[in-house]
CSV table of C-alpha atoms in Angstrom, one decimal:
chain,number,residue,atom,x,y,z
J,1,MET,CA,-9.5,-2.1,-6.7
J,2,SER,CA,-12.9,-1.5,-8.8
J,3,ASP,CA,-12.2,-0.8,-12.7
J,4,ASP,CA,-14.7,1.9,-12.8
J,5,THR,CA,-13.6,5.3,-11.2
J,6,THR,CA,-16.8,6.8,-11.7
J,7,ALA,CA,-18.5,4.2,-9.5
J,8,ALA,CA,-16.1,4.1,-7.0
J,9,THR,CA,-16.0,8.3,-6.0
J,10,SER,CA,-20.2,8.1,-5.5
J,11,ALA,CA,-19.8,6.1,-3.2
J,12,TRP,CA,-18.8,9.1,-0.9
J,13,SER,CA,-21.1,11.3,-0.4
J,14,TRP,CA,-18.8,15.3,-0.1
J,15,ASP,CA,-22.0,17.1,0.8
J,16,GLU,CA,-23.0,15.2,3.3
J,17,GLU,CA,-22.9,17.2,6.9
J,18,ARG,CA,-20.1,19.6,5.6
J,19,VAL,CA,-19.1,22.5,7.6
J,20,THR,CA,-17.2,24.5,5.3
J,21,ILE,CA,-19.3,26.8,3.3
J,22,GLY,CA,-18.4,26.7,-1.1
J,23,ARG,CA,-19.4,24.4,-3.7
J,24,HIS,CA,-15.9,25.6,-4.8
J,25,PHE,CA,-14.4,23.6,-1.5
J,26,LEU,CA,-16.3,20.4,-3.2
J,27,ARG,CA,-15.4,21.1,-6.0
J,28,ASP,CA,-11.2,21.2,-5.2
J,29,LEU,CA,-12.5,17.8,-2.6
J,30,GLU,CA,-13.5,15.9,-5.3
J,31,GLY,CA,-10.9,16.5,-7.7
J,32,LEU,CA,-8.3,15.6,-4.4
J,33,TRP,CA,-10.5,12.2,-4.2
J,34,SER,CA,-10.6,11.5,-8.0
J,35,GLU,CA,-6.7,11.1,-7.9
J,36,VAL,CA,-6.4,9.6,-4.9
J,37,LEU,CA,-8.1,6.8,-6.1
J,38,LYS,CA,-6.4,6.3,-9.6
J,39,LEU,CA,-3.2,6.8,-8.1
J,40,ALA,CA,-4.5,3.9,-5.8
J,41,ALA,CA,-5.9,2.1,-9.3
J,42,VAL,CA,-2.0,2.5,-10.5
J,43,VAL,CA,-0.6,1.6,-7.5
J,44,GLU,CA,-2.6,-2.2,-7.5
J,45,GLU,CA,-1.3,-2.7,-10.3
J,46,ALA,CA,2.8,-2.3,-9.3
J,47,LEU,CA,2.0,-4.1,-7.0
J,48,ASP,CA,0.0,-6.8,-8.6
J,49,GLN,CA,3.1,-6.8,-11.2
J,50,SER,CA,6.1,-6.8,-8.3
J,51,LEU,CA,4.4,-10.0,-7.0
J,52,SER,CA,4.3,-11.5,-10.0
J,53,ALA,CA,7.7,-11.0,-10.8
J,54,LEU,CA,8.3,-12.0,-7.1
J,55,CYS,CA,6.6,-15.5,-7.7
J,56,GLU,CA,7.6,-16.6,-11.0
J,57,GLY,CA,11.1,-15.2,-11.5
J,58,ARG,CA,9.6,-12.4,-14.0
J,59,VAL,CA,13.0,-9.8,-14.3
J,60,ASP,CA,11.4,-8.4,-17.1
J,61,LEU,CA,8.2,-7.4,-15.2
J,62,ALA,CA,10.4,-6.2,-12.4
J,63,ASP,CA,12.3,-3.5,-14.7
J,64,GLU,CA,9.0,-2.2,-16.3
J,65,ILE,CA,7.7,-1.6,-12.1
J,66,ARG,CA,10.8,0.5,-12.0
J,67,ARG,CA,10.6,2.3,-15.3
J,68,GLN,CA,7.4,3.4,-13.6
J,69,LYS,CA,9.3,5.5,-10.7
J,70,PRO,CA,9.0,9.4,-11.7
J,71,ALA,CA,5.8,9.6,-13.1
J,72,VAL,CA,3.9,8.0,-9.9
J,73,ASP,CA,6.3,10.0,-7.4
J,74,ARG,CA,5.4,12.7,-9.6
J,75,TRP,CA,1.7,12.2,-9.2
J,76,GLU,CA,1.8,11.5,-4.8
J,77,VAL,CA,3.7,15.0,-4.8
J,78,ALA,CA,1.0,16.9,-7.0
J,79,ILE,CA,-1.9,15.2,-4.9
J,80,GLU,CA,-0.4,16.3,-1.4
J,81,ARG,CA,0.9,19.7,-3.2
J,82,GLU,CA,-3.3,20.2,-3.6
J,83,CYS,CA,-4.0,19.1,-0.1
J,84,VAL,CA,-2.2,21.6,1.2
J,85,ARG,CA,-3.5,24.5,-1.1
J,86,VAL,CA,-7.0,23.3,-0.4
J,87,LEU,CA,-5.9,23.0,3.2
J,88,ALA,CA,-4.2,27.1,2.8
J,89,LEU,CA,-7.4,28.5,0.6
J,90,HIS,CA,-10.1,27.0,2.4
J,91,GLN,CA,-9.2,26.6,5.4
J,92,PRO,CA,-11.7,22.9,6.1
J,93,VAL,CA,-12.9,22.6,9.9
J,94,ALA,CA,-14.8,19.8,11.4
J,95,SER,CA,-15.5,16.5,9.0
J,96,ASP,CA,-13.9,18.3,6.1
J,97,LEU,CA,-10.8,19.0,7.8
J,98,ARG,CA,-10.9,15.5,8.9
J,99,ARG,CA,-11.7,14.6,4.6
J,100,VAL,CA,-8.7,16.0,3.5
J,101,ALA,CA,-6.6,14.8,6.4
J,102,ALA,CA,-7.4,11.3,5.3
J,103,VAL,CA,-6.8,11.9,1.6
J,104,LEU,CA,-3.5,13.5,2.7
J,105,LYS,CA,-2.5,9.9,5.1
J,106,ILE,CA,-3.9,7.3,2.4
J,107,ASN,CA,-2.1,9.6,-0.3
J,108,GLY,CA,1.1,8.8,2.0
J,109,ASP,CA,0.5,5.3,2.5
J,110,LEU,CA,0.2,4.7,-1.4
J,111,GLU,CA,3.8,6.6,-2.1
J,112,ARG,CA,5.3,4.5,0.6
J,113,LEU,CA,3.4,1.2,-1.6
J,114,ALA,CA,5.0,1.6,-4.7
J,115,GLU,CA,8.6,2.1,-3.2
J,116,LEU,CA,8.2,-1.4,-1.6
J,117,ALA,CA,7.4,-2.6,-5.1
J,118,ARG,CA,10.0,-1.2,-6.2
J,119,HIS,CA,12.1,-2.8,-3.3
J,120,ILE,CA,10.9,-6.3,-4.5
J,121,ALA,CA,11.4,-5.7,-8.2
J,122,LYS,CA,15.1,-4.6,-7.6
J,123,ARG,CA,15.3,-7.0,-5.1
J,124,VAL,CA,14.0,-10.1,-8.3
J,125,LYS,CA,16.6,-9.1,-10.5
J,126,LYS,CA,19.2,-9.2,-7.4
J,127,LEU,CA,17.4,-13.2,-6.9
J,128,ALA,CA,17.7,-14.1,-11.0
J,129,ALA,CA,21.5,-14.2,-10.4
J,130,ASP,CA,20.7,-16.8,-8.2
J,131,PRO,CA,19.7,-20.3,-10.6
J,132,HIS,CA,17.7,-22.6,-7.5
J,133,ALA,CA,16.1,-18.7,-6.1
J,134,PHE,CA,12.5,-19.4,-8.2
J,135,PRO,CA,10.7,-21.4,-7.4
J,136,ILE,CA,10.2,-19.2,-4.8
J,137,PRO,CA,9.6,-21.0,-1.2
J,138,GLN,CA,5.7,-21.3,-0.5
J,139,PRO,CA,5.6,-20.5,2.3
J,140,LEU,CA,7.3,-17.0,0.9
J,141,GLU,CA,4.6,-17.0,-1.9
J,142,ASP,CA,1.8,-17.5,0.4
J,143,LEU,CA,2.8,-14.1,2.3
J,144,ALA,CA,2.7,-12.1,-1.5
J,145,LEU,CA,-0.5,-13.8,-1.9
J,146,ALA,CA,-2.2,-12.5,1.6
J,147,ALA,CA,0.1,-8.8,1.7
J,148,LEU,CA,-1.8,-8.9,-2.2
J,149,ALA,CA,-4.7,-9.1,-0.7
J,150,GLN,CA,-5.0,-7.0,1.9
J,151,VAL,CA,-3.8,-4.1,-0.5
J,152,HIS,CA,-6.6,-5.5,-2.9
J,153,HIS,CA,-9.6,-5.5,-0.1
J,154,SER,CA,-8.5,-2.0,1.3
J,155,LEU,CA,-9.1,0.0,-1.6
J,156,ASP,CA,-12.5,-1.7,-2.5
J,157,ALA,CA,-13.3,-1.1,0.6
J,158,LEU,CA,-12.1,2.5,0.7
J,159,ALA,CA,-13.8,2.8,-3.2
J,160,ARG,CA,-16.8,1.7,-2.8
J,161,ALA,CA,-17.4,3.5,0.8
J,162,ASP,CA,-16.8,-0.1,3.3
J,163,VAL,CA,-16.3,-0.2,6.4
J,164,HIS,CA,-17.0,-3.4,7.6
J,165,ASN,CA,-14.9,-4.3,4.7
J,166,ALA,CA,-12.1,-2.3,5.9
J,167,GLN,CA,-12.6,-3.7,9.7
J,168,ALA,CA,-12.2,-6.7,8.3
J,169,VAL,CA,-9.1,-5.7,6.9
J,170,ILE,CA,-7.9,-4.7,9.8
J,171,LYS,CA,-8.7,-7.5,12.1
J,172,ALA,CA,-6.7,-9.7,9.6
J,173,ASP,CA,-2.9,-7.6,9.7
J,174,GLN,CA,-2.2,-9.9,12.1
J,175,THR,CA,-2.5,-13.5,10.4
J,176,VAL,CA,-0.4,-11.8,8.0
J,177,ASP,CA,1.9,-11.0,10.8
J,178,ARG,CA,1.7,-14.8,11.9
J,179,CYS,CA,2.5,-16.0,8.3
J,180,TYR,CA,6.0,-13.6,7.8
J,181,ARG,CA,6.9,-14.4,12.0
J,182,ALA,CA,6.3,-18.1,10.8
J,183,VAL,CA,8.0,-17.4,7.5
J,184,ILE,CA,11.0,-16.1,9.2
J,185,ARG,CA,12.0,-18.0,11.4
J,186,GLY,CA,11.4,-20.8,8.0
J,187,LEU,CA,14.4,-18.7,6.6
J,188,LYS,CA,16.1,-18.5,9.6
J,189,GLN,CA,16.8,-22.4,9.7
J,190,ASP,CA,17.7,-22.6,5.6
J,191,ILE,CA,20.4,-19.6,6.8
J,192,ILE,CA,21.7,-22.5,9.2
J,193,ASP,CA,21.1,-25.6,7.0
J,194,ASN,CA,22.8,-24.4,3.6
J,195,PRO,CA,25.2,-20.8,4.7
J,196,ASP,CA,26.2,-21.2,1.3
J,197,ARG,CA,23.7,-19.1,-0.3
J,198,ILE,CA,23.5,-16.9,2.7
J,199,ASP,CA,22.9,-13.6,0.2
J,200,THR,CA,19.7,-15.0,-1.5
J,201,TRP,CA,18.1,-16.7,2.5
J,202,LEU,CA,18.8,-13.1,3.7
J,203,ARG,CA,17.3,-11.4,0.1
J,204,PHE,CA,14.1,-13.5,1.1
J,205,VAL,CA,14.4,-11.6,4.5
J,206,ASN,CA,14.2,-8.7,3.3
J,207,THR,CA,11.7,-9.5,0.8
J,208,ALA,CA,9.1,-10.9,3.8
J,209,ARG,CA,9.9,-7.8,5.6
J,210,ASN,CA,8.5,-5.3,2.6
J,211,LEU,CA,5.5,-7.5,2.0
J,212,GLU,CA,5.2,-8.0,5.8
J,213,ARG,CA,5.0,-3.6,5.1
J,214,ILE,CA,2.6,-3.5,2.7
J,215,ALA,CA,0.2,-5.5,4.2
J,216,ASP,CA,0.3,-3.3,6.7
J,217,HIS,CA,-0.1,-0.2,4.8
J,218,GLY,CA,-3.3,-2.0,3.1
J,219,ALA,CA,-4.7,-1.8,7.1
J,220,ARG,CA,-3.7,1.9,7.0
J,221,ILE,CA,-5.7,2.3,4.3
J,222,ALA,CA,-8.4,0.4,5.9
J,223,GLU,CA,-8.4,3.0,9.1
J,224,ALA,CA,-7.9,5.8,6.8
J,225,VAL,CA,-11.6,4.3,5.5
J,226,VAL,CA,-12.6,4.1,9.1
J,227,TYR,CA,-11.9,7.6,9.7
J,228,LEU,CA,-13.6,8.8,6.9
J,229,LYS,CA,-16.8,7.7,7.7
J,230,GLU,CA,-16.8,7.6,11.5
J,231,GLY,CA,-14.6,9.8,12.5
J,232,GLU,CA,-12.4,7.5,14.5
J,233,ILE,CA,-9.2,7.0,15.1
J,234,LEU,CA,-8.3,3.1,15.9
J,235,PRO,CA,-6.1,1.9,18.8
J,236,ASN,CA,-4.6,-0.2,16.0
J,237,PRO,CA,-1.1,-2.1,16.3
J,238,GLY,CA,-1.5,-2.9,13.0
J,239,GLY,CA,-1.6,0.1,11.3
J,240,ALA,CA,1.6,1.7,13.3
J,241,LEU,CA,5.1,1.5,12.1
J,242,LYS,CA,6.7,-1.3,13.5
J,243,PRO,CA,10.6,-2.1,13.9
J,244,GLY,CA,12.3,-3.5,11.0
J,245,GLY,CA,9.9,-1.3,8.3
J,246,VAL,CA,11.4,-1.2,4.8
J,247,SER,CA,14.3,-3.5,5.1
J,248,PRO,CA,17.8,-3.0,3.5
J,249,ARG,CA,18.2,-2.7,-0.4
J,250,SER,CA,20.1,-5.7,-0.6
């Protein structure tokens, strides 16, 4: 996502096609949007660090991500409370209600992305107990890069109000799903071939599940962009929660 928060904020014209009257509502909506974009940048950085820790075996990065948890959690809760306050105070309707609802949805996806980053960071520390765990299998690294790309592109689409790129992210979710299934097949074979390292293989399996969920939340944010711009709720299977979402914290 672009580091230019001001430019990103201006990509959305909140005063166009407004239904709810009052400059105070517009001010509150712009404030909500600014906070969501700032949180998105922090979560994106946490994902970058988490997946770097995974791909490079960097336990120091994993520790840093876990220390960020209280601040990110407080931020997410503050945005949610502000959304509730705006809904109660201004009682927006039509397109204005859609905008506040989208902020709530995106805020929830960002919170889940931050949690998934922490799950992976925690698992990196456990994987470090196996001297042969790093470097991780190449297919798993490829999945990590694909999942991260989904989040990068979805947050760029969010910041730029870019429906075309958002739709590309939604479409690419199916490719990530195929990559995930291939990784799981390979890890199941590794368990059969080398059962003495079953703890490591199972941690890789759980990590792959987390990566697939990261990509899914990227697609959900992309869906929110389409919803914001066009008022359309997409019937995208990738946006719904899938079986085996957030894995056990092994």
